[in-house]
Every structure is written in structure tokens, then in C-alpha cells.
Tab-separated table of C-alpha atoms and ligand atoms in Angstrom:
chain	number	residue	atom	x	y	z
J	142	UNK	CA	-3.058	14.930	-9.396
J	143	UNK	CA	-4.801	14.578	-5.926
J	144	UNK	CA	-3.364	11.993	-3.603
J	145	UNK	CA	-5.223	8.966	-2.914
J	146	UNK	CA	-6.572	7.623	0.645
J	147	UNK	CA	-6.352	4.089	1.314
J	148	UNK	CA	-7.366	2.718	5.131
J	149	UNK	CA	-5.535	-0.292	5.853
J	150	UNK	CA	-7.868	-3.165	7.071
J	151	UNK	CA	-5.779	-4.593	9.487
J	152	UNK	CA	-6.863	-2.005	12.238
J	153	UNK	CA	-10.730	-2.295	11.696
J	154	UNK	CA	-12.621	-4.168	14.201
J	155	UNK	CA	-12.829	-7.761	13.317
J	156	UNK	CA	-16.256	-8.719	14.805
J	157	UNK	CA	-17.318	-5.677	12.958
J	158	UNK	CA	-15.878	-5.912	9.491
J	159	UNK	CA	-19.060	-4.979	7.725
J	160	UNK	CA	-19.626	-2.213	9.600
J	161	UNK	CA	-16.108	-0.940	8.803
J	162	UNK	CA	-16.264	-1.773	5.134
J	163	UNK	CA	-19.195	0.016	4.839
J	164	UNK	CA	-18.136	3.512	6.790
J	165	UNK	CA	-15.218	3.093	3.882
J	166	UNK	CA	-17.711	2.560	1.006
J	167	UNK	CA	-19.638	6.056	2.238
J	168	UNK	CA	-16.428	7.774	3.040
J	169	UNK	CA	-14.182	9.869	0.614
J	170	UNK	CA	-11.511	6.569	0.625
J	171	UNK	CA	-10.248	5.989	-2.511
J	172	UNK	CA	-8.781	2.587	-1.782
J	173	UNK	CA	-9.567	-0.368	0.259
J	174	UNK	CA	-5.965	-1.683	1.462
J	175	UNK	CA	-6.026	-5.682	2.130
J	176	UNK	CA	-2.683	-7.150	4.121
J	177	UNK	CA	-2.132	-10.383	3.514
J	178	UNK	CA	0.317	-12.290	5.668
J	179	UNK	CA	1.427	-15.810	6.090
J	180	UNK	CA	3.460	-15.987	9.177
J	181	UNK	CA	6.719	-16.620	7.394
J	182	UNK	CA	7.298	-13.489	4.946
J	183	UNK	CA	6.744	-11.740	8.273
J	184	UNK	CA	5.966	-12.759	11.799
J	185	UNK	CA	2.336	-12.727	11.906
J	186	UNK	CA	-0.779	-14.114	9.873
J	187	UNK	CA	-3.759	-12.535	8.896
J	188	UNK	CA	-6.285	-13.515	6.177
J	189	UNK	CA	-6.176	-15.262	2.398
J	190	UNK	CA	-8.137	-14.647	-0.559
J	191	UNK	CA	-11.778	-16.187	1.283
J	192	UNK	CA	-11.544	-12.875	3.597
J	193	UNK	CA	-10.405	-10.123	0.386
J	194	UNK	CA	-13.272	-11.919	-1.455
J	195	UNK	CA	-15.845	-11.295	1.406
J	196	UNK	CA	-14.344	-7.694	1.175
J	197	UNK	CA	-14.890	-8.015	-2.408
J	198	UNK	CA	-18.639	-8.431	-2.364
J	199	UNK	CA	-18.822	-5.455	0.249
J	200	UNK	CA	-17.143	-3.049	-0.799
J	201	UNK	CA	-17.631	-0.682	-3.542
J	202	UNK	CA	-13.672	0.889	-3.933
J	203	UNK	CA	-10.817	-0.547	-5.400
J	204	UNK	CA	-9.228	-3.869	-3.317
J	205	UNK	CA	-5.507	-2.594	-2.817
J	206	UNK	CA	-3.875	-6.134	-1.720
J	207	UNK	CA	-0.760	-5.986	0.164
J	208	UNK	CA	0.458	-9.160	-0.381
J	209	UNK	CA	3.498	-10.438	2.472
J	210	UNK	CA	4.038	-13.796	2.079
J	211	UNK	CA	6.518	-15.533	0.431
J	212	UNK	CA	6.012	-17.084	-3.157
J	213	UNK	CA	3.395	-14.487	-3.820
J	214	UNK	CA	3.155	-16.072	-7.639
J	215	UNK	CA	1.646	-19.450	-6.105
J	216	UNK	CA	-1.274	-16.935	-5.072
J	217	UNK	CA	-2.023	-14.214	-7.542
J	218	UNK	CA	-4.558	-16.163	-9.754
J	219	UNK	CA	-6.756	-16.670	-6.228
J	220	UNK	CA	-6.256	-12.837	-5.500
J	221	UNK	CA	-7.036	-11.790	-8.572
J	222	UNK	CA	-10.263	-14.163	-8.955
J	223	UNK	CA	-11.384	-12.452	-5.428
J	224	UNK	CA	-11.265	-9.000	-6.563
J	225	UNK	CA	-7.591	-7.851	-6.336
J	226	UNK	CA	-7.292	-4.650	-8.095
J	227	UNK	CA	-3.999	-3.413	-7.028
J	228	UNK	CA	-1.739	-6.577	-5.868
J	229	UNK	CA	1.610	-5.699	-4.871
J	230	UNK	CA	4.400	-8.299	-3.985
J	231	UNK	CA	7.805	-7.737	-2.107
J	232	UNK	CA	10.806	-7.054	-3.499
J	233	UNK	CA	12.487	-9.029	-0.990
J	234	UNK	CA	9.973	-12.425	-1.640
J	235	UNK	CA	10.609	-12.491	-5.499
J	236	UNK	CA	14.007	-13.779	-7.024
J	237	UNK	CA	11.901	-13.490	-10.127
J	238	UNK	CA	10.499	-10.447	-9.431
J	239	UNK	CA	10.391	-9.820	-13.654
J	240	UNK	CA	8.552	-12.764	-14.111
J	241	UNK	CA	6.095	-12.263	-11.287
J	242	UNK	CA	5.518	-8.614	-12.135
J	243	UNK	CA	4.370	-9.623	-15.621
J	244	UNK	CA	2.500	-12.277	-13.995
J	245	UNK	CA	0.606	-9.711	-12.060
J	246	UNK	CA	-0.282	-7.216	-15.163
J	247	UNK	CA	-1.614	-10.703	-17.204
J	248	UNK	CA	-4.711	-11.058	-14.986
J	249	UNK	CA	-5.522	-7.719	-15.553
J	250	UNK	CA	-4.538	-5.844	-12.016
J	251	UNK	CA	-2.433	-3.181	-11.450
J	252	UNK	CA	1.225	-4.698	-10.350
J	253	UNK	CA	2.744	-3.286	-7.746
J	254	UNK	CA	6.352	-4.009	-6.027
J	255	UNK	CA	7.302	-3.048	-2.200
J	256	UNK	CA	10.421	-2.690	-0.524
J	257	UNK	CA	10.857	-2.961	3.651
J	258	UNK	CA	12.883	-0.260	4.930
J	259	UNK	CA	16.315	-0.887	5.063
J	260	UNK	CA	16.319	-1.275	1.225
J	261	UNK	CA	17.093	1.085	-1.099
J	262	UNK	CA	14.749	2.335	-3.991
J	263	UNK	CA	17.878	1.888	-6.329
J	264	UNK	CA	17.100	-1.830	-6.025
J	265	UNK	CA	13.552	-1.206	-8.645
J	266	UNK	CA	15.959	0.654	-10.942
J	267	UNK	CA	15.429	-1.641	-13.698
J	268	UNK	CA	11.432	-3.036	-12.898
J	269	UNK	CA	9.905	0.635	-12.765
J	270	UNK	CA	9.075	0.736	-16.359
J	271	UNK	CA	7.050	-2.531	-15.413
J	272	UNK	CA	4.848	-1.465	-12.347
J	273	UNK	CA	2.053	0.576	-11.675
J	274	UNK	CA	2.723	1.019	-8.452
J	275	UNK	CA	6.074	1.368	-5.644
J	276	UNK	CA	4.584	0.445	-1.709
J	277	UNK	CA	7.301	2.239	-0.144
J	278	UNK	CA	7.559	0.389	3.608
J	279	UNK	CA	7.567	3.152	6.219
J	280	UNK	CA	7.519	0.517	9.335
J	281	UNK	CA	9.017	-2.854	9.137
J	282	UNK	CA	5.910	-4.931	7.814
J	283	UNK	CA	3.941	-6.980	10.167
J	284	UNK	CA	2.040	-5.015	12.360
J	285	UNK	CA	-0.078	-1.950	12.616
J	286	UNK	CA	0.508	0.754	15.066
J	287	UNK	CA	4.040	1.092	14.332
J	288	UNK	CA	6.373	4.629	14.373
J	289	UNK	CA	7.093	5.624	11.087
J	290	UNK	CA	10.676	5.453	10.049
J	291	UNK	CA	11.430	9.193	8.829
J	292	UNK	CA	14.087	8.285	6.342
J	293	UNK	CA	11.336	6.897	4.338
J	294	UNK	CA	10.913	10.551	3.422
J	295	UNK	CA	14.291	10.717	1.586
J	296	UNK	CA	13.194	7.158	-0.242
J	297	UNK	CA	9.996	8.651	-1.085
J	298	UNK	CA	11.576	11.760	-3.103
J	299	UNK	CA	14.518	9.834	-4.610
J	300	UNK	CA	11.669	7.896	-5.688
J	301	UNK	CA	9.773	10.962	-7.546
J	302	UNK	CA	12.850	11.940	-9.023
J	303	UNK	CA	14.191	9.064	-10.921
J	304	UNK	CA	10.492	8.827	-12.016
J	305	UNK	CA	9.949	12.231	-13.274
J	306	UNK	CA	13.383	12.075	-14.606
J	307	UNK	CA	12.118	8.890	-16.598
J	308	UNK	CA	8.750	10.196	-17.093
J	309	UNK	CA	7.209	7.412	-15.631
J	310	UNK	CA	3.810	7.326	-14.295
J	311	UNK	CA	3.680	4.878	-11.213
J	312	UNK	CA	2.102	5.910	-8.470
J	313	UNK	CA	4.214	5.696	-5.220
J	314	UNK	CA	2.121	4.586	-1.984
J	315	UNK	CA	3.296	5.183	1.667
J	316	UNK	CA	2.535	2.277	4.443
J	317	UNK	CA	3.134	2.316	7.863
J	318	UNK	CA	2.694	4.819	10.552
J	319	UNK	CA	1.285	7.637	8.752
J	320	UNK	CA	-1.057	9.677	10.604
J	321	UNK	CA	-2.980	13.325	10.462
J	322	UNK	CA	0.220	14.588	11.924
J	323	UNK	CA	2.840	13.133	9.691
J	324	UNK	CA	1.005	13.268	6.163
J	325	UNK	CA	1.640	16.457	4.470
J	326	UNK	CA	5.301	15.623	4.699
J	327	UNK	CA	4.703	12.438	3.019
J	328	UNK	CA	2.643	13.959	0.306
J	329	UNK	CA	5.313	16.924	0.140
J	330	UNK	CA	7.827	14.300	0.010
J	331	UNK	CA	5.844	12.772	-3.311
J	332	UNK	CA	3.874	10.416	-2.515
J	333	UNK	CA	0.383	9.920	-4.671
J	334	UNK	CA	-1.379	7.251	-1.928
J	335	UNK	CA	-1.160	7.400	1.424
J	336	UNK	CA	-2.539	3.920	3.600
J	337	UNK	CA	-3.435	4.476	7.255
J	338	UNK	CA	-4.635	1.984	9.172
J	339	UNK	CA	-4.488	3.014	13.218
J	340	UNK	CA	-4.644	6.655	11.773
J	341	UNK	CA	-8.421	6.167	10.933
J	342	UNK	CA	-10.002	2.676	12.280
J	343	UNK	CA	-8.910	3.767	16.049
J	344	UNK	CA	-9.935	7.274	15.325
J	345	UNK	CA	-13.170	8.585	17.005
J	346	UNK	CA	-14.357	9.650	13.745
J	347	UNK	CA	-12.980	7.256	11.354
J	348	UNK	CA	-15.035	9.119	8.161
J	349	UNK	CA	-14.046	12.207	8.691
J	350	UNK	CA	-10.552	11.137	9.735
J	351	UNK	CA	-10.301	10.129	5.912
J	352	UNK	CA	-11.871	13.559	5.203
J	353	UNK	CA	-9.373	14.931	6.278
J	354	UNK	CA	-6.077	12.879	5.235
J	355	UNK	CA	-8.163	13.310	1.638
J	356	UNK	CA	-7.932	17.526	2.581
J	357	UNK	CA	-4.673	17.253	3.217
J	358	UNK	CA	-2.301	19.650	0.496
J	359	UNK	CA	0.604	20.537	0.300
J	360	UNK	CA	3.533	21.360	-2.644
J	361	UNK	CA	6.612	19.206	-2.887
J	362	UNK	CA	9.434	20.033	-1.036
J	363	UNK	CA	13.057	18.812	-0.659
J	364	UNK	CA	13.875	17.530	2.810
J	365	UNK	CA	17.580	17.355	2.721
I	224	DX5	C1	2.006	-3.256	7.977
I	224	DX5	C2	0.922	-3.108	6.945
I	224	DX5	C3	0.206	-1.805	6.976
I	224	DX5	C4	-0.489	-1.516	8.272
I	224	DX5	C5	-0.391	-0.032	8.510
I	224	DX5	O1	2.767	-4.361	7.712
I	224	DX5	O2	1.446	-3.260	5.650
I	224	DX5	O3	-0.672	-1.655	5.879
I	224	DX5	O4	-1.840	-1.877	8.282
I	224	DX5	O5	-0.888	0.234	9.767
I	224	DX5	P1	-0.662	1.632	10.479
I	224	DX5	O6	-1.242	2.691	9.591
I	224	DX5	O7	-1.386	1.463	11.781
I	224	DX5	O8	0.824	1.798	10.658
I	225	ZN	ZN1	0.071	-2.741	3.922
């Protein structure tokens, strides 16, 4: 199955958000990624559910929402009633993580579970069969702009094997740092969504930058 594009929000221009929405309405984006933070989940604040359901009435793909705050089940209701499509929680912010997941897939969005870097995929062993989607953290959340952290690579195909292996169908989604240069790794790696935010709102081009993450091939490989 072709991979999926989704440019990350957090880069755009901010007295031009609009403008950017639209380019990603009349590009070949699959997505439109949302990060919500709250300035205690991680060190820095962004927008709520007012600004994703602005987004909402603008844009015309999918609203992938991000969310990185802590108690994420206070929330989901409002994201969902602002046109959350995809809303993904972290690992790390749920003891309940069960619970919230199911939560999630009641409103009628697809639930999705991150983890930051330094933890391991074993960790979603036994909430896979729940989720229709992993966020695999390639930077530490927070920021945009960030190097990507390469052992994400080994995550990603651990990942695709103890889901094939299962014959699962989640979709695995890459975040942070991913650019025109690093991609076809990521994809080769196993990943089915790739979110870029830098990588295409600072671009020159930012429409054909998502051209060409969308061109992108590439078979699986083993990097080992
Ligand atoms: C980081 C966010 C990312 C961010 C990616 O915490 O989750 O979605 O926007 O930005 P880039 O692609 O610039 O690393
Ligand atoms: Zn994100």
C-alpha cells in the first residue's frame, strides 16, 4: 500500500494559516497533522481544539491530531467534536492507556498511541490489537526542526515485524525530523505515514515538496 504524507502544522506560517491549509488541501497530502501541546506533557504550548476546529472548516483532508499533553482523556470528546480524525495519545501520559484507547475508538476516530524515543516498541506489546495507528517519536517531542534520532529506524522495523507476525493492520507513522533526504529509509524501514513539518512548510516549494515525499519508493530493507 502507498505511504501516506502528512505536513505537520506546527511549521506553517501562523499569520498565514489559511494560506497554508489551503496549499495542503490542493496538494497530494494525504493528512493534515495537528500538534497539540500544553506546556507540561512537553515544554512548549501550542493550540487546543478552537485552532484544529478552524483547521477543521478549512481543510478538506483528514485532521491527524497529535495530542501531547497530559490527561489526554479530559480532551478527546472536544477533539473529536472539532474534527479529529486520527487522535493519538502518548504512551507515556496514559496509566490507563486501555481505557483511553477504547475511549478514543467510541467517538468514532481512529486511535492512535505514541511513544518518545527512548522507549521501546515492546512497551505496545499488548495494546496493538487495539490501535489503528503507532506515532513512532523520531525527535524528542516539543519542537519542530529537530535531527532525527536514527535508531528510530530499528523501532520502526521491529515495529513491522511483530505486526506482520500478528497480522495486524495498524499503520505505523514517523514524526520528527524527516526530510527529502532521510525518507526512503524510513519508508524502507516500514513505515506507512510519514509527517514533515520543516521538510515542507520552510521549503521553497512546499506543494511539490509533498510531491515528492508522496514519489518517494522504495522496498523494505533490514538495517541491522
Ligand atoms: C514534534 C511534533 C512534530 C513536528 C515535526 O513534537 O510532534 O509533528 O511538527 O516537525 P519536523 O518535521 O520539523 O521535525
Ligand atoms: Zn506530531
Amino acid at each position: 500500500m502507498k505511504h501516506l504524507v502528512a505536513p505537520s502544522l506546527l511549521a506553517a506560517d501562523f499569520t498565514r494559516l489559511a494560506e497554508e491549509i489551503r496549499m495542503v488541501n490542493e496538494s497530494q497530502a494525504d493528512w493534515l497533522h495537528l500538534d497539540v501541546m500544553d506546556g507540561r506533557f512537553v515544554p512548549n504550548i501550542t493550540f487546543g481544539p478552537m485552532v484544529v476546529e478552524a483547521a477543521n472548516r478549512l481543510c478538506t483532508k483528514p485532521l491527524d491530531v497529535h495530542l501531547m499533553i497530559q490527561e489526554p482523556e479530559k480532551y478527546i470528546g472536544q477533539f473529536r467534536e472539532a474534527g479529529a480524525d486520527v487522535i493519538t495519545v502518548h504512551y507515556e501520559a496514559c496509566p490507563h492507556l486501555h481505557r483511553t484507547v477504547q475511549q478514543i475508538r467510541e467517538t468514532g476516530a481512529i486511535a492512535g498511541v505514541s511513544i518518545n524515543p527512548h522507549n521501546p516498541v515492546s512497551l505496545l506489546e499488548d495494546i496493538l490489537e487495539e490501535v489503528g495507528l503507532v506515532l513512532l517519536m523520531s525527535v524528542n517531542p516539543g519542537f519542530g526542526g529537530q535531527k532525527f534520532i536514527y535508531n528510530a529506524l530499528l523501532k520502526i522495523q521491529r515495529l513491522r515485524d511483530r505486526l506482520t507476525t500478528r497480522n495486524l493492520s495498524a499503520r505505523i507513522e514517523v514524526d520528527g525530523g524527516i526530510g527529502l533526504h532521510n525518507a526512503e529509509k524510513v519508508l524502507q524501514a516500514g513505515a506507512d505515514v510519514l509527517v514533515a513539518g520543516s521538510a515542507i512548510f520552510k521549503a521553497d516549494d512546499p506543494k511539490d515538496t509533498i510531491r515528492r515525499f508522496k514519489e518517494i519508493g522504495g522496498e523494505m530493507m533490514k538495517f541491522v
